[in-house]
Short mmCIF file of C-alpha atoms and ligand atoms in Angstrom, two decimals:
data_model
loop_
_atom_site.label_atom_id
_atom_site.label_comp_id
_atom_site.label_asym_id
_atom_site.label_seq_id
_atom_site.Cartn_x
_atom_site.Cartn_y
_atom_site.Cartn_z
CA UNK W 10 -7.30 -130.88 56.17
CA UNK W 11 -9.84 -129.42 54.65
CA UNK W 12 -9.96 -125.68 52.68
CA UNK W 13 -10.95 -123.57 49.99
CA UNK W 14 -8.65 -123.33 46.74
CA UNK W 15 -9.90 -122.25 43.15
CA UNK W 16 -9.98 -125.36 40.72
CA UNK W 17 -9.99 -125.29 36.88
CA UNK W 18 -12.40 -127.80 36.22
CA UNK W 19 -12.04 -127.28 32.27
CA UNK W 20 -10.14 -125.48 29.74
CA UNK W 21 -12.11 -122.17 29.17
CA UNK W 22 -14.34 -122.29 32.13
CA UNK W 23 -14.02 -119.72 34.94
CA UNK W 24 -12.15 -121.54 37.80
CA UNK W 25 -14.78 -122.82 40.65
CA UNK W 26 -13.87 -121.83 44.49
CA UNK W 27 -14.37 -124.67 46.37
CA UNK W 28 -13.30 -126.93 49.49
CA UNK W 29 -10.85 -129.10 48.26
CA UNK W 30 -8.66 -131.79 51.04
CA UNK W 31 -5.22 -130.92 51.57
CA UNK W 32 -2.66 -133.68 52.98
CA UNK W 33 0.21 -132.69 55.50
CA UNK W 34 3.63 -132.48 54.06
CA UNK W 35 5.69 -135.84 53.44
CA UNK W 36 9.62 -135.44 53.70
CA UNK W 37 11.33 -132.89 52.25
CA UNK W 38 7.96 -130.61 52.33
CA UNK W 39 5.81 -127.70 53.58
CA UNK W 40 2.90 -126.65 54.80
CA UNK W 41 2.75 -122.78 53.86
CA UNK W 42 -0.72 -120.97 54.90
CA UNK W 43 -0.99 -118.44 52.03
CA UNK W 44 -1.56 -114.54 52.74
CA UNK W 45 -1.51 -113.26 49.39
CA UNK W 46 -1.03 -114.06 45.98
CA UNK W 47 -0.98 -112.25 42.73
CA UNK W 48 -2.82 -113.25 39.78
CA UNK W 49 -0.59 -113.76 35.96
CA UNK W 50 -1.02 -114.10 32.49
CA UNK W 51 0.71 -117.61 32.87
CA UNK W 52 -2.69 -118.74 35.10
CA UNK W 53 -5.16 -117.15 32.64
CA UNK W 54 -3.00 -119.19 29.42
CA UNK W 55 -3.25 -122.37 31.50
CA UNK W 56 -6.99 -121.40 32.13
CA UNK W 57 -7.90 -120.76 28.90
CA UNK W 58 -6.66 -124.09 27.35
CA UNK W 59 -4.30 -122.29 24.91
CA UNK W 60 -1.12 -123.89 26.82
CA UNK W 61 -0.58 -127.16 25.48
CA UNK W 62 0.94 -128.73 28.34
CA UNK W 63 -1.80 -127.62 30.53
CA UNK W 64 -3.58 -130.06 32.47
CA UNK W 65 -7.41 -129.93 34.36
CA UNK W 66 -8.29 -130.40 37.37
CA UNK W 67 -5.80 -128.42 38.98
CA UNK W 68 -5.09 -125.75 41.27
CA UNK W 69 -3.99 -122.48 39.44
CA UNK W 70 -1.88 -119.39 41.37
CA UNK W 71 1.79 -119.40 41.50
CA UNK W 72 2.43 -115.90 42.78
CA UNK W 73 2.13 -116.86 46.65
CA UNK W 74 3.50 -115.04 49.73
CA UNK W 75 2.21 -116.81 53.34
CA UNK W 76 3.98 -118.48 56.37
CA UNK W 77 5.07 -121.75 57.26
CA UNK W 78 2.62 -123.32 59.26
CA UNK W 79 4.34 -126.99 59.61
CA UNK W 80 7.11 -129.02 57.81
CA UNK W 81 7.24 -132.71 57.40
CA UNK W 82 10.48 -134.58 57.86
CA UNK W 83 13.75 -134.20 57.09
CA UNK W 84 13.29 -130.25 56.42
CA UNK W 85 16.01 -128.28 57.29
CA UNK W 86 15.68 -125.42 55.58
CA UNK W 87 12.24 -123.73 57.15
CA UNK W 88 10.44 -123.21 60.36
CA UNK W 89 6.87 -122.97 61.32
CA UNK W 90 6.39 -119.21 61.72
CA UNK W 91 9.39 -118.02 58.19
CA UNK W 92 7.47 -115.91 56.02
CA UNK W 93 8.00 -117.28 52.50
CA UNK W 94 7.78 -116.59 48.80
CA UNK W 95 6.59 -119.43 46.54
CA UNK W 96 9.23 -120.42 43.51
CA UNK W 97 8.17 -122.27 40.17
CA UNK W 98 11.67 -122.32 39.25
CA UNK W 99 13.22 -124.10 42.59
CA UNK W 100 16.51 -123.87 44.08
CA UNK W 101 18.09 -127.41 45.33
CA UNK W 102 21.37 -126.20 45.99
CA UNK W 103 22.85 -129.46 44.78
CA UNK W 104 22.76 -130.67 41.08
CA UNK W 105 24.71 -129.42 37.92
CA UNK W 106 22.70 -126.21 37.29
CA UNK W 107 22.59 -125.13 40.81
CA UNK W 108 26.53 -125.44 41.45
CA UNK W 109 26.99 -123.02 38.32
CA UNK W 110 26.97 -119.35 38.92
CA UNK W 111 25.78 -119.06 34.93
CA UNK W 112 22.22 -120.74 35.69
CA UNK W 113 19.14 -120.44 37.81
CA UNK W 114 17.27 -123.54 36.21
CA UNK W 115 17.42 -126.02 38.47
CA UNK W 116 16.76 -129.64 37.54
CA UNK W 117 16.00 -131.29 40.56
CA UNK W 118 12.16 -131.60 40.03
CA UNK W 119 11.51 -130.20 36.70
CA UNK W 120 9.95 -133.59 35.53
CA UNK W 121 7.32 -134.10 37.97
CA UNK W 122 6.54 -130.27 38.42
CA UNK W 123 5.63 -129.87 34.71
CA UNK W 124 2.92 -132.87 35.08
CA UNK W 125 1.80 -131.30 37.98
CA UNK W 126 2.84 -133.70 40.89
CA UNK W 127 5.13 -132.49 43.79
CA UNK W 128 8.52 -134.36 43.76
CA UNK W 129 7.85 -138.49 45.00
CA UNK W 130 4.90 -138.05 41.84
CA UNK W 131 1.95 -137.94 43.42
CA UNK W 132 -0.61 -134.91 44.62
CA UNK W 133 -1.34 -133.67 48.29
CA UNK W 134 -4.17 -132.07 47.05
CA UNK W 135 -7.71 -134.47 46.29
CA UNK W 136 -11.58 -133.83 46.22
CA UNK W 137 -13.24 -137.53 47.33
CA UNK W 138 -10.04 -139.17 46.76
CA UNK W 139 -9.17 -138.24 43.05
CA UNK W 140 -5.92 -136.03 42.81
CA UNK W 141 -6.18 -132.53 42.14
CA UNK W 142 -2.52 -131.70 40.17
CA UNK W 143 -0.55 -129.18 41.68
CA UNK W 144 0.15 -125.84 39.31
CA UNK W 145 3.30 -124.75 38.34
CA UNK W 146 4.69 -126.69 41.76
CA UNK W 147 2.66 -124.14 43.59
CA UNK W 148 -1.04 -124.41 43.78
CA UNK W 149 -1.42 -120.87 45.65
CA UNK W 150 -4.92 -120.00 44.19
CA UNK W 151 -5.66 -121.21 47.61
CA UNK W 152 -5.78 -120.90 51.45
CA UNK W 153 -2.99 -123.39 51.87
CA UNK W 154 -0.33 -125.48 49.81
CA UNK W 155 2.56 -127.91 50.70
CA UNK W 156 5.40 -127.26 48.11
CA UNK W 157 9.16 -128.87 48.54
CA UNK W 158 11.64 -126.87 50.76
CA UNK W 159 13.53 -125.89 47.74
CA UNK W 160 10.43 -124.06 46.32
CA UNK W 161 10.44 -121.55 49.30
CA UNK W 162 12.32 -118.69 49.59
CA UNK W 163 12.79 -117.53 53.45
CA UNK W 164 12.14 -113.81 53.44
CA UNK W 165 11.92 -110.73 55.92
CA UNK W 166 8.87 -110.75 58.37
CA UNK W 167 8.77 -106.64 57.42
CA UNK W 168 8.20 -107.39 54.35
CA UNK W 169 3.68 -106.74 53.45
CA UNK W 170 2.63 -109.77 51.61
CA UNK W 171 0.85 -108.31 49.39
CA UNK W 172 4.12 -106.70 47.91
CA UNK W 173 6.77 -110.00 48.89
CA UNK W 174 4.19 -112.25 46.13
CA UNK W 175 4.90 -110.02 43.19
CA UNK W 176 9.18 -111.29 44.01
CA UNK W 177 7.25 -115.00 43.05
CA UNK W 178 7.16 -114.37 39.43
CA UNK W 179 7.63 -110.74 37.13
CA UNK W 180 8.85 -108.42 39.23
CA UNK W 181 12.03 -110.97 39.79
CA UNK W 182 12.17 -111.54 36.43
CA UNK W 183 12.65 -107.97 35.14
CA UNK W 184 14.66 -107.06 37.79
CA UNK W 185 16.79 -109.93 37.16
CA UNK W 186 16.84 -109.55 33.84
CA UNK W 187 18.84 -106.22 34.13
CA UNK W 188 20.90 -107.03 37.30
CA UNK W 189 21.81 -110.51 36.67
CA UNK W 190 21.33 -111.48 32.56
CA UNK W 191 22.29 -108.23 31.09
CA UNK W 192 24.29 -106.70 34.74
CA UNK W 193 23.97 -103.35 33.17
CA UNK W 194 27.07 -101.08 33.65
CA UNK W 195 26.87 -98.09 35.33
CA UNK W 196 26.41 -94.58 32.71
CA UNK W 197 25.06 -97.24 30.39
CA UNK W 198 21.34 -96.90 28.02
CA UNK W 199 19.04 -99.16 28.03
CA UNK W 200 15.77 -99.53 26.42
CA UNK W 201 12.71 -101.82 27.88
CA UNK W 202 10.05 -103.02 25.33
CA UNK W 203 6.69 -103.51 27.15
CA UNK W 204 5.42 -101.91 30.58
CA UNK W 205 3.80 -104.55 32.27
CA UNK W 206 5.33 -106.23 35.65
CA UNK W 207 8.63 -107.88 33.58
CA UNK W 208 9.15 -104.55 31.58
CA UNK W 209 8.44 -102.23 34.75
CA UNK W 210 11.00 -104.55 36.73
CA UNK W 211 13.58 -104.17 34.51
CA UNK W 212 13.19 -100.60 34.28
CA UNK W 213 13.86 -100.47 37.89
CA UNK W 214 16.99 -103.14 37.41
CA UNK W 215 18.59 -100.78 34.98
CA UNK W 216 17.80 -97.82 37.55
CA UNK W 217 19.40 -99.93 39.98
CA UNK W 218 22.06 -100.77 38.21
CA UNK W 219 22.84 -97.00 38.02
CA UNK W 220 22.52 -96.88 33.36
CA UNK W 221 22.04 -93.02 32.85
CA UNK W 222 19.58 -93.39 30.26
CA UNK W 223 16.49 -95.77 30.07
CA UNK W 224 13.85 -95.77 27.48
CA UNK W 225 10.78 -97.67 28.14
CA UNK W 226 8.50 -98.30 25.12
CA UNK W 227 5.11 -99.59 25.49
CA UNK W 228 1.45 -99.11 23.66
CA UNK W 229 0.17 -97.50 26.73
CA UNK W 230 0.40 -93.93 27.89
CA UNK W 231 -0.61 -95.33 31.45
CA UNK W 232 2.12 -98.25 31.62
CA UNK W 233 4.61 -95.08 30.67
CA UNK W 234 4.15 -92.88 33.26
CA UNK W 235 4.57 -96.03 35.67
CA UNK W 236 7.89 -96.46 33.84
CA UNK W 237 8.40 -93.09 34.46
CA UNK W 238 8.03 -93.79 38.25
CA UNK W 239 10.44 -96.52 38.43
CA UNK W 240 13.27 -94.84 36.55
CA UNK W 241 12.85 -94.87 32.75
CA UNK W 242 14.24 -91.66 31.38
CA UNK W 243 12.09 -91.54 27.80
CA UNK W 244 9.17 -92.75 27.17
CA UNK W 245 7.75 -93.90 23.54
CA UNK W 246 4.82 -94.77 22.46
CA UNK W 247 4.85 -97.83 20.19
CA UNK W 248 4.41 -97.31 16.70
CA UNK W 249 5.72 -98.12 13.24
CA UNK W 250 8.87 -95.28 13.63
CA UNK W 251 9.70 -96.98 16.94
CA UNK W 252 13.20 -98.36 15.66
CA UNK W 253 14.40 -95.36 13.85
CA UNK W 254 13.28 -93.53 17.11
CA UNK W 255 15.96 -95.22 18.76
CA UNK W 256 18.43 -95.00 16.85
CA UNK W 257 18.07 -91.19 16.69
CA UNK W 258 18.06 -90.97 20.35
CA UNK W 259 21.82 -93.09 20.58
CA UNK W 260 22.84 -91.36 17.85
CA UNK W 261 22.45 -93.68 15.18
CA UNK W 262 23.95 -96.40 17.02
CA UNK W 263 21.32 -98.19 19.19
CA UNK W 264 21.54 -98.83 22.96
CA UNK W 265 24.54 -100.71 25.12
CA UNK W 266 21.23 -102.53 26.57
CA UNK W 267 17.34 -104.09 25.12
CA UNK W 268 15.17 -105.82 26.89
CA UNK W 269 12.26 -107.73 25.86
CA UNK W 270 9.23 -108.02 28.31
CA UNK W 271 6.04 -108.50 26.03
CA UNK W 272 6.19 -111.80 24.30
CA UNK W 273 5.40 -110.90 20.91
CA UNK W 274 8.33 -111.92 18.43
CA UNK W 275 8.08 -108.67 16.15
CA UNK W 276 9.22 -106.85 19.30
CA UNK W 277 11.80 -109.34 20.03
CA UNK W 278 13.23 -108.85 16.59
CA UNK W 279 13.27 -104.96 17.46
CA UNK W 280 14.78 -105.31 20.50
CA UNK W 281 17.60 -106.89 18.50
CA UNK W 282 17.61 -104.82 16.25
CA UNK W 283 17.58 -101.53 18.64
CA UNK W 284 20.54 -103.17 20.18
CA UNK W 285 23.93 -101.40 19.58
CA UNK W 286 26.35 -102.28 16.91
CA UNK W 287 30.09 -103.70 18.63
CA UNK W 288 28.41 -104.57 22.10
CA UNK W 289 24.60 -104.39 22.25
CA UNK W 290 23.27 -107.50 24.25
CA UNK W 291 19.27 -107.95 24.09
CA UNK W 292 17.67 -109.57 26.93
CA UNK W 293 14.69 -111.84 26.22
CA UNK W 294 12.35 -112.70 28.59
CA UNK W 295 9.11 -112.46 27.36
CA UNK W 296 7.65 -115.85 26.71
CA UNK W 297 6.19 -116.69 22.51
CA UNK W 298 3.58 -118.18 21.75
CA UNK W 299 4.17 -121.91 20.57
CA UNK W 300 5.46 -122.35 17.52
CA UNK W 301 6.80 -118.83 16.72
CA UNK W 302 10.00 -117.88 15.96
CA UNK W 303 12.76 -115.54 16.70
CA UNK W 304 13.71 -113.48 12.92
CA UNK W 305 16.96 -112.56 13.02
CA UNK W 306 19.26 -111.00 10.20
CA UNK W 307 22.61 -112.92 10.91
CA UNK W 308 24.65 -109.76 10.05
CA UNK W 309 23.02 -107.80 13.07
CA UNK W 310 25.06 -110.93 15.70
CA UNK W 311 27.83 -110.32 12.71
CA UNK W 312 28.82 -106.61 13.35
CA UNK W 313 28.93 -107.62 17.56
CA UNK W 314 25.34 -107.73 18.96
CA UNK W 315 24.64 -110.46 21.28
CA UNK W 316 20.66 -112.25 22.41
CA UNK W 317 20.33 -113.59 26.15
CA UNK W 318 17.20 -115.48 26.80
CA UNK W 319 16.44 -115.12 30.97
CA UNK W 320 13.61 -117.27 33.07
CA UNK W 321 12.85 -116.12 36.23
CA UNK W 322 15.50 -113.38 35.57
CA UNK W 323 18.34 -115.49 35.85
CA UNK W 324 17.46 -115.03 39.96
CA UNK W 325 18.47 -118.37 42.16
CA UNK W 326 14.87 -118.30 44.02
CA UNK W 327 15.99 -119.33 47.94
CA UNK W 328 18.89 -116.88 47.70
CA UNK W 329 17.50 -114.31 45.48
CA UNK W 330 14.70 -113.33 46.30
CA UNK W 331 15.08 -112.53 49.79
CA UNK W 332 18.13 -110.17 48.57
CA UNK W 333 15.79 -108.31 45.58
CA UNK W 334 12.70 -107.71 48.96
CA UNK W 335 15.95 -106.40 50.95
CA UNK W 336 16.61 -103.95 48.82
CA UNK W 337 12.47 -103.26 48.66
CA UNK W 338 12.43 -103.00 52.27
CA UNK W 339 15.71 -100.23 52.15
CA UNK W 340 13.66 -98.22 50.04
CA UNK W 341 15.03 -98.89 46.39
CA UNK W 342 11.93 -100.03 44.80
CA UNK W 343 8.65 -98.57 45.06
CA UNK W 344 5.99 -101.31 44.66
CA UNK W 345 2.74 -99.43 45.68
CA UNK W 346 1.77 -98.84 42.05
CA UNK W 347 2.26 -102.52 41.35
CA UNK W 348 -1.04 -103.74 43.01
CA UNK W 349 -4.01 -102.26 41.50
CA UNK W 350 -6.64 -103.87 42.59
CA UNK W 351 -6.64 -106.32 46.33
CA UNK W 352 -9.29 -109.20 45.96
CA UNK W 353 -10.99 -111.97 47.63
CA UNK W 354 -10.00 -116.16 46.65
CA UNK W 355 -13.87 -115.53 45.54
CA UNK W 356 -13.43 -112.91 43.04
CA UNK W 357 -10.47 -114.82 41.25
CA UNK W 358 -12.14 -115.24 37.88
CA UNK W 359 -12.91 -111.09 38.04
CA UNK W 360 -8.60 -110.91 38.41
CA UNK W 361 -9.12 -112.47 35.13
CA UNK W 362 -11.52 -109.84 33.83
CA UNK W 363 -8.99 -106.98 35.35
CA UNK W 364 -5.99 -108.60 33.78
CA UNK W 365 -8.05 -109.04 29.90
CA UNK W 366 -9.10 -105.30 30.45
CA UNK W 367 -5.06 -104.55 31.05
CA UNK W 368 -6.79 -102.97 34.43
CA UNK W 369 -3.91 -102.38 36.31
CA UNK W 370 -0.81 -103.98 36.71
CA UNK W 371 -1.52 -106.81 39.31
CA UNK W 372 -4.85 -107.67 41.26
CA UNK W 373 -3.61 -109.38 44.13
CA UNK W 374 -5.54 -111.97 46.17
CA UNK W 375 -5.40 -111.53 50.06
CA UNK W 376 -6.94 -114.09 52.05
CA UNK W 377 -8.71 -113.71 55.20
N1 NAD J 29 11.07 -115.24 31.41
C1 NAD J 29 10.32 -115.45 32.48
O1 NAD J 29 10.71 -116.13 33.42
C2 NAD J 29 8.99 -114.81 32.56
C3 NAD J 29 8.32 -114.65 33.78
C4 NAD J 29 7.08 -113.97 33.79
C5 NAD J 29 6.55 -113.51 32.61
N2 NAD J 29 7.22 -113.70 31.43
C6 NAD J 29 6.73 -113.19 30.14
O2 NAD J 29 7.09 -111.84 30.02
C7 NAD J 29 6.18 -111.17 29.18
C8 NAD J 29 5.65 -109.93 29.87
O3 NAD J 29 4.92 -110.28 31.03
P1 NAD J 29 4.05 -109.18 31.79
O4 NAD J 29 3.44 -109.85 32.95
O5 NAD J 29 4.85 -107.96 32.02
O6 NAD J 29 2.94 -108.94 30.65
P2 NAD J 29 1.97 -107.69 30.37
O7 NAD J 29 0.99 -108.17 29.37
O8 NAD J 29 1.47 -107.10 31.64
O9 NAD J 29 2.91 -106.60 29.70
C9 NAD J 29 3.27 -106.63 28.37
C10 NAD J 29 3.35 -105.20 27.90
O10 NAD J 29 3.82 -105.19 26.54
C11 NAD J 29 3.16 -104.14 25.87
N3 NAD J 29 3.23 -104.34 24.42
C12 NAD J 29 2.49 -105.16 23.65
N4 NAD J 29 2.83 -105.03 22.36
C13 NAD J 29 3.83 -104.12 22.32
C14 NAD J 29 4.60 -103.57 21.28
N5 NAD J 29 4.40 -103.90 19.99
N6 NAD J 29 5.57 -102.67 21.60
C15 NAD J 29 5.77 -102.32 22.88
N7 NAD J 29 5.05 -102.81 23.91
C16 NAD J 29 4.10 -103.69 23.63
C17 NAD J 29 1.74 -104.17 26.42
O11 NAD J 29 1.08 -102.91 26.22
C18 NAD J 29 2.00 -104.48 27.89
O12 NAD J 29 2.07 -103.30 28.68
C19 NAD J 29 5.10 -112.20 28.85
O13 NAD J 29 5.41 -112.78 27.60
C20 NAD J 29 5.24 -113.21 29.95
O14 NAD J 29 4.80 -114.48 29.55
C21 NAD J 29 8.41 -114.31 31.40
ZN1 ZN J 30 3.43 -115.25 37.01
ZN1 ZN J 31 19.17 -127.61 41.56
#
C-alpha cells in the first residue's frame, strides 16, 4: 500500500514528507494505522547525524499511538480494531531477560532493530523498490507501520491518543524510573534533576509512590512550575550552589532518592553526589553523549550510596504500559500540560524547531 511517512534523506537535512510503499505484515507482525505520535530528542539526534549508529534513508518517529488495522500470521497477541502503543524496547515474553523480574531489555530482536530491519532482516517499507530502514523498530513518523507483535502494547480504547503516545517513550521512563528502578518508599525525599518529559515523569512516580518530599531542579522557571503540577514539593533553579542547596534542605545528609533525567554527566555526578549517605540510590536515565563518562569519587558508593542506570524505566512494554495509562485514565496523572503544541505529518521538521526552542514539552503529531 501506498502512504505518506516523513523520510530522512540525509544527516542534517529536514526530513521530506512523502509517499513511500508499505508491505502487509509477514508472520509474527502488524499492521497499526497511526493516530498520533509525539516527536523526541532521540529523532532530532538521529536526524542531525550526531548518532553514530544512525542510518539514512529511514523513517524517523517512535512515539506512536494508532489501531490495529490487520495482522499477518501466526499473531496471537492483537486484533484488528486494539488500540496500541508502539515499544522500541519490545517485550517477547520468552528469552532470558524477559523471564527475570530484574530486567525490561529484551533480547529477542535487538540485533536487527538497531540496523533498522524488522525481525526476519529485511524492511516493509520501500520507495521504487529500494528499502527504506525502519527507526528504532517503529517507523511512526508516518500514516502507517507494521512492527512485530511484541512491539505493541494493547491499551484502553478510553484512552486519547494523543496522551497514550507520550507512554511510547519519556513519560514511561520517568515514571518507571521512580516506581520500578528506584520503587520509592512511602514518606521518602526525592530529588529530580531536569524537567523535561523523563524528569516530569518521575516527579509524578515519586508522587505516586506516595515520598513526602520531592525536589525538582531544572534551568527553567517554566519546566518548574510544571513540576510543581505533577507533585514536586521544591523547586530550584539550577545553579553553581545547587548541591549544597540540597544538602541544607535534608539536613546535611542528601535525599533517600536522585534521579537523573537530562543527560549531561556533570548532573549525573550531582545526582550522586545529592544522594544520601547509608542508603541514597541515584537513578540514571538520562542518556550521554558518546564517549563521556560517569565521575565518581569511590568513597561517595564507600559510605553506602548506590547508582541504577534505567531504559525505558525499567517498564516491561506489553504489560506495562497499559497498567501506567490505567492509572492515567483513574485520574492519577494529569497529562494535559504534556502536549504543547498538536501538528500535522507536514509540519514535522517545525516539531523540530519547537523542540530546539525548548517550546513546550511535546508537539505531538495527529494524523488525519
Ligand atoms: N533511559 C531511557 O530509556 C530514556 C528514554 C527517553 C529519554 N532518555 C533521556 O533522558 C534525558 C531527558 O529526556 P527529556 O526528553 O526529558 O529531555 P529534555 O531536554 O526535555 O529535558 C531535559 C531537562 O534538563 C534540564 N537541564 C539541563 N541542564 C541542567 C542542569 N545542569 N541542571 C538541571 N537541569 C538541567 C533542561 O532545562 C531540560 O528541562 C535525555 O538524555 C534523553 O536522551 C532516556
Ligand atoms: Zn522518545
Ligand atoms: Zn524477551
Amino acid at each position: 500500500m501506498k502512504m505518506r511517512a516523513a523520510v530522512l534523506e540525509q544527516f542534517g537535512a529536514p526530513l521530506s514528507v512523502q509517499e513511500v510503499e508499505l508491505a502487509k505484515p509477514r508472520a509474527g507482525e502488524v499492521l497499526v494505522r497511526l493516530a498520533a505520535c509525539g516527536v523526541c530528542h532521540t529523532d532530532l539526534y538521529t536526524a542531525s547525524g550526531a548518532d553514530p549508529s544512525g542510518y539514512a534513508p529511514t523513517v524517523l518517529g517512535h512515539e506512536g499511538a494508532g489501531v490495529v488495522e490487520r495482522v499477518g500470521p501466526d499473531v496471537t497477541l492483537l486484533a484488528p480494531g486494539d488500540h496500541v502503543v508502539t515499544l522500541f524496547s519490545p517485550q517477547c515474553g520468552e528469552c532470558v531477560h524477559c523471564l527475570d523480574p530484574r530486567t525490561n531489555l529484551c533480547l529477542a530482536i535487538r540485533e536487527q532493530q538497531n540496523q533498522g530491519f524488522l525481525p526476519d532482516g529485511s524492511t516493509r517499507i520501500s520507495r521504487d523498490g529500494e528499502p527504506i530502514r525502519h527507526f528504532m523498530g517503529c517507523s511512526t513518523f508516518a500514516e502507517y507501520t507494521v512492527m512485530p507483535e511484541i512491539a505493541l502494547a494493547k491499551v484502553s480504547p478510553e484512552a486519547p491518543f494523543e496522551h497514550a503516545c507520550l507512554f511510547a517513550c519519556g513519560l514511561s521512563t520517568g515514571l518507571g524510573a521512580a516506581i520500578n528502578t528506584a520503587a520509592v518508599q512511602p514518606g521518602a525525599t526525592c530529588v529530580v534533576f531536569g524537567a523535561g518529559m523523563v524528569g516530569l515523569g518521575a516527579v509524578a512516580g515519586c508522587r505516586l509512590q506516595g515520598a513526602e518530599r520531592i525536589a525538582c531542579v531544572d534551568l527553567s522557571p517554566e519546566r518548574l512550575e510544571l513540576a510543581r503540577g505533577q507533585g514536586a514539593t521544591d523547586l530550584l533553579l539550577a545553579g553553581a550552589n545547587t548541591l549544597e542547596e540540597i544538602l541544607e534542605m535534608t539536613g546535611g545528609f542528601g535525599a533517600d532518592f536522585t534521579f537523573e533525567a537530562t543527560g549531561n554527566v556533570a548532573v549525573m555526578r550531582q545526582a550522586v553526589e545529592a544522594a544520601r549517605m547509608g542508603w541514597g540510590l541515584c537513578t540514571v536515565a538520562g542518556v550521554a553523549g558518546k564517549g563521556e563518562t560517569l565521575d565518581v569519587v569511590p568513597r561517595f558508593l564507600i559510605t553506602g550510596r548506590r547508582i541504577a542506570g534505567s531504559s525505558f524505566g525499567g517498564v516491561k512494554g506489553r504489560e506495562g504500559v497499559p497498567v501506567l495509562i490505567e492509572r492515567y485514565l483513574a485520574g492519577e496523572i494529569d497529562l494535559a500540560p504534556f502536549v504543547s503544541h498538536r501538528i500535522g505529518l507536514e509540519e514535522v521538521n517545525r516539531g523540530f524547531e519547537l523542540m530546539e526552542a525548548k517550546d513546550g514539552i511535546r508537539s505531538v503529531i495527529e494524523f488525519a
